[in-house]
Structures are given as structure tokens and as C-alpha cells.
Amino acid sequence: MKKAGFSQQKTFREYDERLAATTFTESLTLEALKDLVFMERNENVMMLGSVGTGKSHLAVATGLEACKQGKNVRFFRVSDLVSLLLEKHQNGTLTRFMREMKKVELLILDELGFIPFHKDGSELLFDLISECYETASVIITTNLEFGQWNTVFGDKRLTAAIIDRLVHHAHILSFTGESYRLTHALSKQKPQEEN
């Protein structure tokens, strides 16, 4: 679990389906996600929806479950991963890093869409995603619809190629509703008493 690089520990037990209006599919129910059925076929899981609706929580819970089952898991915020890829490319250690990533069975890319990437960073991320194609499972969390991904990658053909590889063998989960964090914060505030 330490090697996976989770920024926080979230479990399925803590996940409240009532608060996070998640639309699962027939092929990937919450139970099937917990059982890691998608990993048996190197399928991906795309978690799309508004900020604060439980995407990262569910991605981390899935990753922790995979770790418990002895799977090789890595977790990255996408912007951090792109910075790391650029750094390793510049200092000549990218080949070694990519070799290590080939051993990963589940790659979790959290928060795609908050920061646009430099062209070189986009291309390096594409290379990594291509390495995972049909050999590992990838979970992506994003607040962007696919049509908006070009704003992050900055190149229409590269964006199309990334989406094509990710969605080919993917389950797409939709997260709707209000931000859990905002709702939780508002529920803690006491109304002002009228004088």
C-alpha cells in the first residue's frame, strides 16, 4: 500500500451511495468493482462527474482493495504524474520508470482536467497510457466530459488517441449531485438565531 502512493486512505465501507449519486452499469456494479472483476480482463474504469461527488473516494477504495489482494497498484494525481514524467525524461531516468510501470496491474490517475499540460507532458502521459493498454487496468477520475479533454492535452489528435485507448475496454461511471464536502460543511453550520 505504501508503494501505491495513496494520498489518503478511503474504504468502500465509508462510501455512502446515498450521498454520491453514482450511476453504475450492468457490467460494473458496485459489488463487481469491489470484487475487482474489471481487472481480470485488464479493463478500465472511467469515473466522470462534478467535483466532490465521490470519484476519488471510490478510486482509492478500489485501489486499496486491489492492494489487499496482492495486486501491484500505483496512484497519481495526473498533474503530479505529468511533472514526474517530465522530470524523469529530463534527468534520463524515464526508461527505468516506464519499466517499473509495466509491472503495475492497476494505475489510478486522479483529477484529470484541473491543469492543462505542456505538449511534452501530454505526449509522455500518452506513452504511459499506451503501455497500459490491454496489459493493465486504469482508473481515471475527471470532472470533464470527453469533449473537453482537448483543453488539457492541447492537441486534438493526441486527445483522440488517449480517449480511444482508455474507453476501448472501459466501464464509464457517472457521478452527479452536490459536492459531498460542501454538503457536509453546510450541515455542520448552525443557523443564526433571530433576535
Backbone as a chain_set.jsonl record, in Angstrom:
{"seq": "MKKAGFSQQKTFREYDERLAATTFTESLTLEALKDLVFMERNENVMMLGSVGTGKSHLAVATGLEACKQGKNVRFFRVSDLVSLLLEKHQNGTLTRFMREMKKVELLILDELGFIPFHKDGSELLFDLISECYETASVIITTNLEFGQWNTVFGDKRLTAAIIDRLVHHAHILSFTGESYRLTHALSKQKPQEEN", "coords": {"N": [[0.825, -1.2, 0.0], [1.994, 1.188, 0.707], [3.814, 1.585, -1.365], [2.051, 2.051, -3.426], [1.24, 4.715, -3.249], [-0.933, 6.235, -2.27], [-2.695, 9.201, -1.477], [-4.432, 9.447, 0.531], [-6.433, 7.398, 2.731], [-9.147, 5.617, 1.849], [-12.157, 3.792, 2.179], [-14.401, 1.204, 0.984], [-16.381, 0.783, 2.827], [-16.755, 3.25, 4.001], [-17.888, 4.63, 1.966], [-20.666, 6.31, 0.87], [-23.393, 5.583, -0.799], [-25.79, 6.947, -0.983], [-25.197, 9.619, -0.68], [-23.406, 10.145, -2.701], [-24.383, 10.298, -5.782], [-24.104, 7.921, -7.783], [-23.92, 6.493, -10.961], [-23.909, 3.308, -11.795], [-23.052, 0.63, -14.07], [-24.615, -2.098, -15.904], [-22.662, -3.937, -16.431], [-20.697, -3.3, -14.617], [-21.192, -3.219, -11.497], [-21.429, -1.868, -8.136], [-20.675, -3.919, -6.428], [-19.25, -5.592, -8.217], [-17.156, -3.895, -8.798], [-15.914, -3.77, -6.291], [-15.105, -6.408, -6.129], [-13.157, -6.462, -8.008], [-13.508, -7.317, -10.635], [-13.199, -6.183, -13.155], [-10.455, -5.979, -13.44], [-9.565, -8.507, -14.021], [-9.832, -8.755, -16.72], [-8.246, -6.789, -17.706], [-9.554, -4.308, -17.939], [-10.675, -0.874, -18.053], [-11.725, 1.8, -15.848], [-13.687, 4.543, -16.014], [-14.333, 7.407, -14.294], [-16.53, 9.84, -14.205], [-17.625, 13.117, -13.455], [-19.057, 15.739, -11.392], [-17.185, 17.925, -9.176], [-16.357, 16.721, -5.963], [-18.127, 14.562, -5.705], [-17.531, 11.952, -5.068], [-15.761, 10.476, -6.644], [-12.896, 10.236, -6.419], [-12.76, 9.067, -3.896], [-13.977, 6.551, -4.348], [-12.219, 5.525, -6.272], [-9.794, 5.347, -4.805], [-10.615, 3.564, -2.773], [-11.062, 1.29, -4.325], [-8.459, 0.848, -5.262], [-7.127, 0.342, -2.807], [-8.374, -2.025, -2.071], [-7.462, -3.661, -4.148], [-4.724, -3.68, -3.514], [-4.837, -5.087, -1.072], [-5.438, -7.542, -2.077], [-3.082, -8.297, -3.121], [-2.28, -7.1, -5.493], [-0.337, -5.131, -7.8], [-0.297, -1.81, -7.481], [-0.549, 1.607, -8.457], [-0.952, 4.987, -7.591], [-1.682, 8.205, -8.738], [-2.007, 11.754, -8.737], [-2.975, 13.328, -11.642], [-1.67, 15.653, -12.605], [0.623, 15.668, -10.988], [1.827, 13.308, -11.832], [2.418, 13.89, -14.527], [4.296, 15.937, -14.177], [6.283, 14.443, -12.893], [6.939, 12.594, -14.922], [8.011, 14.348, -16.845], [10.221, 15.314, -15.408], [11.713, 12.938, -15.051], [12.217, 12.341, -17.687], [13.883, 14.458, -18.383], [16.091, 14.045, -16.677], [17.059, 11.629, -17.496], [16.061, 9.196, -16.506], [13.724, 8.088, -17.321], [13.248, 5.734, -18.844], [13.794, 3.633, -17.045], [11.779, 4.157, -15.153], [9.476, 3.741, -16.721], [9.776, 1.043, -17.214], [9.363, 0.011, -14.652], [6.694, 0.774, -14.377], [5.451, -0.937, -16.148], [5.03, -3.203, -14.713], [2.883, -2.699, -13.161], [-0.413, -3.432, -12.171], [-2.777, -2.109, -11.72], [-3.421, 1.14, -12.457], [-4.052, 4.225, -11.128], [-5.329, 7.244, -12.015], [-5.859, 10.267, -10.877], [-7.978, 13.118, -10.787], [-7.946, 14.261, -13.447], [-7.869, 16.978, -15.58], [-7.804, 19.375, -14.176], [-5.557, 20.934, -14.56], [-4.03, 22.213, -17.431], [-1.72, 20.56, -19.686], [1.707, 20.844, -20.701], [2.881, 20.332, -24.04], [4.922, 18.33, -24.243], [4.561, 16.975, -21.819], [1.964, 15.979, -22.151], [2.42, 14.183, -24.243], [4.161, 12.345, -23.04], [2.487, 11.302, -21.052], [0.605, 10.098, -22.7], [2.246, 8.082, -23.785], [2.644, 6.484, -21.506], [-0.003, 5.677, -20.924], [-0.485, 4.247, -23.244], [1.311, 2.141, -22.862], [-0.015, 0.771, -20.866], [-2.247, -0.143, -22.139], [-4.446, -2.712, -22.669], [-2.889, -4.372, -21.089], [-2.9, -3.745, -18.452], [-5.082, -2.432, -15.899], [-6.73, 0.715, -15.815], [-7.789, 3.37, -13.833], [-9.533, 6.321, -14.127], [-10.212, 9.493, -12.8], [-12.252, 12.271, -13.36], [-13.481, 15.594, -13.881], [-14.294, 16.426, -16.275], [-16.104, 16.209, -19.348], [-15.669, 13.967, -22.139], [-15.437, 15.476, -24.502], [-14.225, 17.777, -23.657], [-11.618, 17.221, -23.05], [-9.566, 17.987, -24.706], [-8.825, 20.505, -23.897], [-7.081, 20.02, -21.867], [-5.022, 18.391, -22.906], [-4.309, 19.697, -25.223], [-3.977, 19.057, -27.928], [-5.707, 17.888, -30.607], [-5.55, 15.406, -32.019], [-3.878, 13.842, -30.382], [-5.391, 13.848, -28.035], [-7.674, 12.463, -28.934], [-6.493, 9.971, -29.448], [-5.682, 9.181, -26.877], [-8.153, 9.051, -25.504], [-9.366, 7.074, -27.069], [-7.814, 4.755, -26.477], [-8.283, 4.519, -23.741], [-11.093, 4.225, -23.448], [-11.741, 1.984, -24.925], [-11.811, -0.616, -23.717], [-13.594, -0.182, -21.429], [-15.418, 0.733, -18.468], [-17.826, 3.094, -17.86], [-18.527, 5.295, -15.397], [-20.9, 7.431, -13.98], [-21.028, 10.33, -12.032], [-23.082, 12.277, -10.135], [-24.844, 15.097, -8.683], [-24.657, 17.075, -5.639], [-21.671, 18.481, -4.191], [-20.138, 16.406, -1.881], [-18.397, 17.265, 0.143], [-19.044, 20.009, 0.377], [-21.776, 19.858, 1.082], [-21.525, 18.458, 3.491], [-20.029, 20.297, 5.02], [-21.821, 22.466, 5.143], [-23.891, 21.304, 6.578], [-22.869, 21.191, 9.11], [-22.9, 23.749, 10.046], [-24.539, 25.895, 12.258], [-27.764, 27.319, 12.229], [-28.21, 30.875, 12.434], [-29.515, 32.391, 15.3], [-32.542, 34.17, 15.508], [-32.922, 37.56, 16.549]], "CA": [[0.0, 0.0, 0.0], [2.891, 2.349, 0.753], [4.36, 1.735, -2.708], [0.982, 2.53, -4.313], [1.293, 6.176, -3.227], [-2.217, 6.882, -1.987], [-2.594, 10.426, -0.694], [-5.357, 9.269, 1.656], [-6.986, 6.048, 2.822], [-10.611, 5.625, 1.777], [-12.628, 2.42, 2.039], [-15.762, 1.011, 0.49], [-17.293, 0.873, 3.963], [-17.025, 4.672, 4.237], [-18.526, 5.207, 0.781], [-22.107, 6.413, 1.067], [-24.05, 5.672, -2.105], [-26.901, 7.907, -0.952], [-24.673, 10.971, -0.826], [-22.746, 10.242, -4.008], [-25.325, 9.725, -6.753], [-23.259, 7.269, -8.778], [-24.618, 5.621, -11.893], [-23.126, 2.144, -12.197], [-23.567, -0.007, -15.28], [-24.932, -3.516, -15.722], [-21.415, -4.707, -16.483], [-19.86, -2.971, -13.465], [-21.942, -2.779, -10.323], [-20.553, -1.565, -7.008], [-20.134, -5.207, -5.972], [-18.248, -6.041, -9.189], [-15.997, -3.019, -8.606], [-15.269, -4.256, -5.065], [-14.512, -7.723, -6.418], [-12.088, -6.227, -8.995], [-13.803, -8.12, -11.816], [-12.668, -5.477, -14.334], [-9.012, -6.203, -13.536], [-9.327, -9.834, -14.599], [-9.807, -8.598, -18.186], [-7.485, -5.556, -17.982], [-10.486, -3.248, -18.35], [-10.514, 0.418, -17.392], [-12.911, 2.405, -15.239], [-13.689, 5.989, -16.159], [-15.241, 8.0, -13.313], [-16.769, 11.197, -14.678], [-18.666, 13.836, -12.744], [-18.761, 17.009, -10.728], [-16.259, 17.943, -8.048], [-16.899, 16.386, -4.649], [-19.218, 13.581, -5.776], [-17.097, 10.635, -4.621], [-14.934, 9.765, -7.634], [-11.588, 9.904, -5.842], [-13.003, 8.13, -2.795], [-14.224, 5.222, -4.908], [-10.988, 5.091, -6.931], [-8.855, 4.949, -3.762], [-11.145, 2.352, -2.145], [-10.794, 0.196, -5.257], [-7.025, 0.615, -5.224], [-6.776, -0.289, -1.534], [-8.844, -3.415, -2.155], [-6.52, -4.359, -5.031], [-3.503, -3.894, -2.723], [-5.12, -6.16, -0.106], [-5.446, -8.805, -2.814], [-1.738, -8.546, -3.612], [-2.059, -6.51, -6.819], [0.613, -4.028, -7.886], [-1.134, -0.628, -7.732], [0.067, 2.925, -8.325], [-1.909, 6.091, -7.561], [-1.099, 9.523, -9.012], [-2.774, 12.875, -9.273], [-2.476, 13.396, -13.011], [-0.709, 16.75, -12.753], [1.867, 15.229, -10.355], [2.428, 12.293, -12.697], [2.994, 14.553, -15.699], [5.524, 16.596, -13.704], [7.258, 13.382, -12.64], [7.37, 12.083, -16.225], [8.893, 15.361, -17.431], [11.459, 15.326, -14.625], [12.46, 11.716, -15.355], [12.675, 12.47, -19.067], [14.995, 15.41, -18.402], [17.291, 13.553, -15.993], [17.499, 10.383, -18.103], [15.611, 8.003, -15.783], [12.378, 7.744, -17.767], [13.193, 4.343, -19.29], [13.691, 2.804, -15.841], [10.454, 4.384, -14.582], [8.49, 3.084, -17.579], [9.94, -0.397, -16.98], [8.667, -0.241, -13.386], [5.253, 0.937, -14.582], [4.95, -2.106, -16.888], [4.686, -4.231, -13.717], [1.674, -2.253, -12.468], [-1.648, -4.086, -12.6], [-3.831, -1.1, -11.651], [-2.923, 2.517, -12.427], [-5.136, 5.161, -10.817], [-5.0, 8.614, -12.402], [-6.863, 11.074, -10.199], [-8.143, 14.552, -11.057], [-7.619, 14.703, -14.806], [-8.661, 18.099, -16.052], [-7.678, 20.614, -13.422], [-4.435, 21.728, -15.05], [-3.59, 21.842, -18.79], [-0.346, 20.096, -19.742], [2.622, 21.204, -21.782], [2.867, 19.326, -25.106], [5.804, 17.211, -23.886], [3.909, 16.236, -20.74], [0.84, 15.243, -22.747], [2.959, 13.071, -25.024], [4.686, 11.346, -22.107], [1.331, 10.639, -20.445], [0.085, 9.216, -23.749], [3.128, 6.912, -23.842], [2.36, 5.633, -20.345], [-1.324, 5.074, -21.128], [-0.309, 3.254, -24.309], [1.966, 0.977, -22.257], [-1.011, 0.061, -20.062], [-3.352, -0.589, -22.99], [-4.722, -4.148, -22.721], [-1.984, -5.137, -20.232], [-3.189, -3.351, -17.072], [-6.309, -1.651, -15.762], [-6.529, 2.124, -15.467], [-8.946, 4.115, -13.328], [-9.379, 7.773, -14.31], [-11.27, 10.349, -12.275], [-12.225, 13.572, -14.036], [-14.704, 16.399, -13.864], [-14.515, 16.857, -17.653], [-16.656, 15.297, -20.347], [-14.63, 13.638, -23.116], [-15.309, 16.564, -25.466], [-13.439, 18.861, -23.065], [-10.266, 16.759, -22.726], [-8.612, 18.7, -25.537], [-8.352, 21.672, -23.142], [-6.0, 19.555, -21.006], [-3.913, 17.846, -23.686], [-3.903, 20.735, -26.16], [-3.794, 18.552, -29.281], [-6.907, 17.089, -30.885], [-5.223, 14.024, -32.393], [-3.368, 13.177, -29.193], [-6.544, 13.662, -27.156], [-8.484, 11.373, -29.503], [-5.764, 8.712, -29.272], [-5.735, 8.835, -25.457], [-9.524, 8.631, -25.203], [-9.596, 5.813, -27.769], [-7.193, 3.664, -25.723], [-8.885, 4.384, -22.417], [-12.502, 3.798, -23.454], [-11.934, 0.765, -25.711], [-12.237, -1.67, -22.783], [-13.846, 0.608, -20.223], [-16.717, 0.93, -17.824], [-17.928, 4.532, -17.605], [-19.409, 5.573, -14.27], [-21.285, 8.834, -13.916], [-21.218, 10.837, -10.674], [-23.88, 13.501, -10.186], [-25.281, 15.601, -7.387], [-23.914, 18.137, -4.973], [-20.401, 18.115, -3.574], [-20.27, 15.838, -0.537], [-17.669, 18.117, 1.086], [-19.826, 21.22, 0.6], [-22.984, 19.473, 1.824], [-21.097, 18.1, 4.841], [-19.644, 21.535, 5.701], [-23.027, 23.25, 5.402], [-24.708, 20.638, 7.594], [-22.242, 21.432, 10.416], [-23.139, 25.119, 10.472], [-25.808, 26.096, 12.954], [-28.425, 28.554, 11.789], [-28.176, 32.014, 13.353], [-30.781, 32.621, 16.0], [-33.071, 35.512, 15.23], [-33.088, 38.386, 17.751]], "C": [[0.866, 1.261, 0.0], [3.431, 2.635, -0.647], [3.328, 2.327, -3.668], [0.929, 4.054, -4.358], [-0.031, 6.879, -2.992], [-2.01, 8.119, -1.127], [-3.495, 10.366, 0.54], [-5.878, 7.842, 1.626], [-8.507, 6.164, 2.858], [-11.07, 4.19, 1.538], [-14.033, 2.381, 1.45], [-16.759, 1.177, 1.625], [-17.7, 2.324, 4.229], [-17.797, 5.324, 3.096], [-20.036, 5.175, 0.954], [-22.78, 6.635, -0.279], [-25.169, 6.718, -2.127], [-26.414, 9.332, -1.176], [-24.009, 11.178, -2.182], [-23.636, 9.535, -5.02], [-24.518, 9.167, -7.927], [-24.097, 6.363, -9.652], [-23.664, 4.518, -12.314], [-23.755, 1.55, -13.445], [-23.917, -1.457, -14.975], [-23.658, -4.344, -15.659], [-20.478, -4.411, -15.318], [-20.71, -2.353, -12.362], [-20.939, -2.424, -9.226], [-19.906, -2.848, -6.495], [-19.041, -5.715, -6.908], [-16.99, -5.191, -9.09], [-15.208, -3.485, -7.383], [-14.529, -5.564, -5.311], [-13.408, -7.652, -7.47], [-12.26, -7.059, -10.258], [-13.186, -7.489, -13.064], [-11.181, -5.737, -14.53], [-8.683, -7.551, -14.166], [-9.189, -9.754, -16.118], [-9.037, -7.342, -18.614], [-8.382, -4.445, -18.523], [-10.235, -1.998, -17.52], [-11.827, 0.859, -16.768], [-12.748, 3.913, -15.34], [-14.744, 6.544, -15.198], [-15.378, 9.481, -13.643], [-17.857, 11.86, -13.844], [-18.149, 15.071, -12.046], [-17.784, 16.823, -9.579], [-17.002, 17.555, -6.773], [-17.973, 15.33, -4.631], [-18.772, 12.148, -5.479], [-16.208, 9.856, -5.568], [-13.608, 9.312, -7.027], [-11.734, 8.895, -4.71], [-13.151, 6.712, -3.337], [-12.983, 4.669, -5.603], [-9.971, 4.595, -5.902], [-9.33, 3.663, -3.081], [-10.89, 1.126, -3.019], [-9.314, -0.157, -5.253], [-6.571, -0.069, -3.945], [-7.199, -1.749, -1.523], [-7.905, -4.237, -3.036], [-5.205, -4.641, -4.297], [-3.691, -5.045, -1.743], [-5.096, -7.523, -0.787], [-4.1, -9.071, -3.492], [-1.432, -7.994, -4.991], [-1.068, -5.351, -6.715], [-0.154, -2.79, -8.363], [-0.28, 0.633, -7.606], [-1.029, 3.983, -8.453], [-1.162, 7.393, -7.812], [-2.203, 10.539, -9.238], [-2.161, 13.123, -10.643], [-1.439, 14.496, -13.177], [0.644, 16.382, -12.129], [2.585, 14.206, -11.232], [3.088, 12.932, -13.91], [4.282, 15.271, -15.312], [6.635, 15.574, -13.469], [7.812, 12.814, -13.949], [8.339, 13.064, -16.899], [10.251, 15.394, -16.727], [12.33, 14.113, -14.982], [12.976, 11.739, -16.795], [13.915, 13.367, -19.132], [16.259, 14.863, -17.739], [17.719, 12.154, -16.453], [17.062, 9.107, -17.405], [14.218, 7.537, -16.218], [12.262, 6.274, -18.169], [13.036, 3.398, -18.102], [12.298, 2.926, -15.219], [9.384, 3.662, -15.402], [8.573, 1.562, -17.431], [9.219, -0.811, -15.69], [7.152, -0.183, -13.579], [4.653, -0.226, -15.366], [4.538, -3.231, -15.948], [3.377, -3.91, -12.993], [0.448, -2.942, -13.058], [-2.845, -3.133, -12.584], [-3.18, 0.268, -11.49], [-4.11, 3.439, -12.204], [-4.642, 6.568, -11.107], [-6.126, 9.519, -11.915], [-6.814, 12.526, -10.668], [-7.617, 14.988, -12.421], [-8.487, 15.904, -15.139], [-8.516, 19.394, -15.294], [-6.596, 21.528, -13.971], [-4.076, 21.284, -16.467], [-2.109, 21.47, -18.783], [0.416, 20.728, -20.89], [2.613, 20.054, -22.787], [3.715, 18.108, -24.759], [5.18, 16.343, -22.793], [2.748, 15.405, -21.247], [1.335, 14.019, -23.5], [3.519, 11.97, -24.129], [3.561, 10.592, -21.41], [0.694, 9.683, -21.45], [0.923, 7.943, -23.841], [2.84, 5.949, -22.701], [1.017, 4.929, -20.503], [-1.256, 4.002, -22.211], [0.351, 1.983, -23.778], [0.968, 0.128, -21.469], [-2.107, -0.592, -20.906], [-3.368, -2.111, -23.119], [-3.734, -5.0, -21.919], [-2.202, -4.832, -18.753], [-4.522, -2.605, -17.074], [-5.955, -0.235, -15.328], [-7.851, 2.67, -14.939], [-8.616, 5.587, -13.503], [-10.531, 8.465, -13.59], [-11.133, 11.707, -12.935], [-13.551, 14.286, -13.86], [-15.055, 16.889, -15.27], [-15.194, 15.781, -18.483], [-15.574, 15.075, -21.396], [-14.388, 14.775, -24.115], [-14.46, 17.724, -24.963], [-11.981, 18.47, -22.796], [-9.204, 17.482, -23.546], [-8.053, 19.93, -24.811], [-7.192, 21.303, -22.224], [-4.783, 19.151, -21.829], [-3.441, 18.787, -24.79], [-3.695, 20.294, -27.595], [-4.937, 17.586, -29.576], [-6.589, 15.636, -31.214], [-4.71, 13.227, -31.201], [-4.507, 12.885, -28.221], [-7.397, 12.5, -27.641], [-7.815, 10.025, -29.29], [-5.801, 8.247, -27.817], [-7.123, 8.316, -25.102], [-9.808, 7.269, -25.826], [-9.032, 4.633, -26.976], [-7.871, 3.441, -24.374], [-10.301, 3.819, -22.46], [-12.742, 2.484, -24.195], [-12.439, -0.389, -24.848], [-12.566, -0.999, -21.449], [-15.288, 0.532, -19.753], [-16.76, 2.41, -17.465], [-18.98, 4.762, -16.527], [-19.651, 7.068, -14.196], [-21.595, 9.221, -12.468], [-21.944, 12.181, -10.765], [-24.207, 13.967, -8.77], [-24.377, 16.695, -6.866], [-22.612, 17.598, -4.408], [-20.652, 17.596, -2.165], [-19.596, 16.742, 0.488], [-18.454, 19.39, 1.406], [-21.069, 20.913, 1.43], [-22.643, 19.176, 3.274], [-20.736, 19.362, 5.638], [-20.87, 22.375, 6.061], [-23.883, 22.632, 6.503], [-24.151, 20.855, 8.999], [-22.525, 22.829, 10.947], [-24.513, 25.228, 11.116], [-26.453, 27.372, 12.441], [-28.36, 29.639, 12.874], [-29.543, 32.179, 14.013], [-31.241, 34.05, 15.725], [-33.237, 36.267, 16.555], [-34.439, 38.982, 17.814]], "O": [[0.522, 2.266, -0.621], [3.499, 3.791, -1.065], [3.69, 3.024, -4.615], [0.606, 4.627, -5.399], [-0.233, 7.999, -3.463], [-1.244, 8.093, -0.163], [-3.33, 11.146, 1.477], [-5.773, 7.158, 0.608], [-9.076, 6.739, 3.786], [-10.441, 3.455, 0.778], [-14.748, 3.382, 1.422], [-17.869, 1.663, 1.406], [-18.832, 2.599, 4.628], [-18.3, 6.438, 3.238], [-20.614, 4.108, 1.164], [-22.742, 7.735, -0.83], [-25.457, 7.303, -3.171], [-27.109, 10.152, -1.777], [-24.053, 12.275, -2.738], [-23.636, 8.306, -5.1], [-24.284, 9.85, -8.924], [-24.888, 5.562, -9.155], [-22.731, 4.747, -13.084], [-24.862, 1.925, -13.829], [-23.561, -1.982, -13.92], [-23.582, -5.33, -14.925], [-19.559, -5.186, -15.054], [-20.916, -1.14, -12.308], [-19.739, -2.654, -9.377], [-18.72, -2.858, -6.164], [-18.015, -6.215, -6.447], [-15.882, -5.694, -9.274], [-13.982, -3.584, -7.43], [-13.451, -5.792, -4.76], [-12.789, -8.667, -7.789], [-11.277, -7.461, -10.881], [-12.7, -8.206, -13.939], [-10.694, -5.719, -15.66], [-7.628, -7.709, -14.779], [-8.514, -10.581, -16.731], [-9.166, -6.889, -19.751], [-8.008, -3.731, -19.454], [-9.661, -2.058, -16.433], [-12.898, 0.359, -17.112], [-11.791, 4.484, -14.818], [-15.918, 6.183, -15.287], [-14.469, 10.273, -13.396], [-18.886, 11.249, -13.555], [-16.963, 15.398, -12.104], [-17.584, 15.716, -9.08], [-18.125, 17.998, -6.533], [-18.68, 15.201, -3.631], [-19.567, 11.22, -5.626], [-15.926, 8.684, -5.321], [-13.247, 8.139, -7.115], [-10.924, 7.977, -4.582], [-12.517, 5.782, -2.838], [-12.721, 3.468, -5.531], [-9.354, 3.548, -6.095], [-8.524, 2.765, -2.837], [-10.544, 0.057, -2.517], [-8.955, -1.335, -5.243], [-5.724, -0.962, -3.986], [-6.472, -2.609, -1.026], [-7.588, -5.381, -2.708], [-4.636, -5.723, -4.443], [-2.805, -5.888, -1.598], [-4.776, -8.533, -0.161], [-3.989, -9.962, -4.334], [-0.433, -8.374, -5.601], [-0.973, -4.683, -5.685], [-0.603, -2.732, -9.508], [0.601, 0.713, -6.75], [-1.912, 3.886, -9.306], [-0.137, 7.661, -7.185], [-3.22, 10.229, -9.858], [-0.937, 13.125, -10.779], [-0.421, 14.282, -13.835], [1.692, 16.737, -12.669], [3.809, 14.238, -11.356], [4.2, 12.556, -14.282], [5.262, 15.216, -16.055], [7.792, 15.819, -13.81], [9.015, 12.581, -14.067], [9.359, 12.655, -17.454], [11.294, 15.49, -17.372], [13.536, 14.248, -15.19], [14.053, 11.215, -17.081], [14.872, 13.068, -19.846], [17.37, 15.17, -18.172], [18.629, 11.561, -15.875], [17.618, 8.041, -17.669], [13.607, 6.694, -15.561], [11.258, 5.634, -17.854], [12.233, 2.467, -18.151], [11.705, 1.927, -14.809], [8.485, 3.04, -14.836], [7.556, 0.873, -17.514], [8.553, -1.846, -15.642], [6.416, -0.992, -13.014], [3.452, -0.478, -15.257], [3.78, -4.118, -16.339], [2.829, -4.761, -12.291], [0.289, -3.025, -14.276], [-3.806, -3.317, -13.332], [-2.477, 0.523, -10.512], [-5.06, 3.441, -12.987], [-3.661, 7.028, -10.522], [-7.217, 9.526, -12.484], [-5.743, 13.081, -10.912], [-6.911, 15.992, -12.519], [-9.709, 15.85, -14.994], [-9.049, 20.419, -15.719], [-6.695, 22.751, -13.865], [-3.839, 20.097, -16.692], [-1.334, 21.992, -17.981], [-0.16, 21.098, -21.914], [2.36, 18.91, -22.407], [3.279, 16.974, -24.958], [5.267, 15.116, -22.844], [2.563, 14.262, -20.828], [0.742, 12.945, -23.409], [3.364, 10.788, -24.433], [3.661, 9.384, -21.198], [0.289, 8.579, -21.085], [0.376, 6.847, -23.962], [2.796, 4.736, -22.905], [0.905, 3.73, -20.249], [-1.904, 2.962, -22.097], [-0.001, 0.878, -24.19], [1.096, -1.095, -21.415], [-2.808, -1.487, -20.436], [-2.418, -2.714, -23.617], [-3.736, -6.224, -22.049], [-1.738, -5.581, -17.893], [-5.02, -2.201, -18.125], [-5.007, -0.018, -14.575], [-8.905, 2.451, -15.536], [-7.556, 6.05, -13.082], [-11.688, 8.077, -13.747], [-10.028, 12.236, -13.057], [-14.602, 13.662, -13.711], [-15.993, 17.666, -15.446], [-14.902, 14.593, -18.343], [-14.663, 15.892, -21.534], [-13.251, 15.005, -24.526], [-14.023, 18.562, -25.752], [-11.193, 19.308, -22.358], [-8.054, 17.576, -23.116], [-6.928, 20.35, -25.083], [-6.405, 22.169, -21.841], [-3.654, 19.516, -21.502], [-2.301, 18.688, -25.244], [-3.266, 21.103, -28.418], [-5.111, 16.587, -28.878], [-7.277, 14.729, -30.744], [-5.072, 12.062, -31.03], [-4.577, 11.796, -27.65], [-7.797, 11.648, -26.848], [-8.488, 9.041, -28.984], [-5.935, 7.052, -27.551], [-7.256, 7.266, -24.473], [-10.416, 6.407, -25.192], [-9.709, 3.616, -26.822], [-8.013, 2.304, -23.924], [-10.673, 3.02, -21.601], [-13.834, 1.922, -24.107], [-13.399, -1.064, -25.22], [-11.882, -1.231, -20.452], [-16.221, 0.303, -20.522], [-15.836, 2.924, -16.836], [-20.16, 4.466, -16.714], [-18.726, 7.869, -14.33], [-22.332, 8.523, -11.772], [-21.457, 13.111, -11.408], [-23.878, 13.298, -7.79], [-23.468, 17.171, -7.547], [-22.474, 16.397, -4.175], [-21.297, 18.261, -1.355], [-20.137, 16.969, 1.57], [-18.525, 19.806, 2.563], [-21.375, 21.634, 2.38], [-23.366, 19.58, 4.185], [-21.101, 19.476, 6.808], [-20.947, 22.929, 7.158], [-24.525, 23.348, 7.271], [-24.883, 20.717, 9.979], [-22.41, 23.077, 12.147], [-25.508, 24.725, 10.595], [-25.779, 28.384, 12.243], [-28.446, 29.351, 14.067], [-30.583, 32.112, 13.356], [-30.451, 34.993, 15.713], [-33.643, 35.682, 17.56], [-34.751, 39.707, 18.759]]}, "num_chains": 1, "name": "protein.A"}
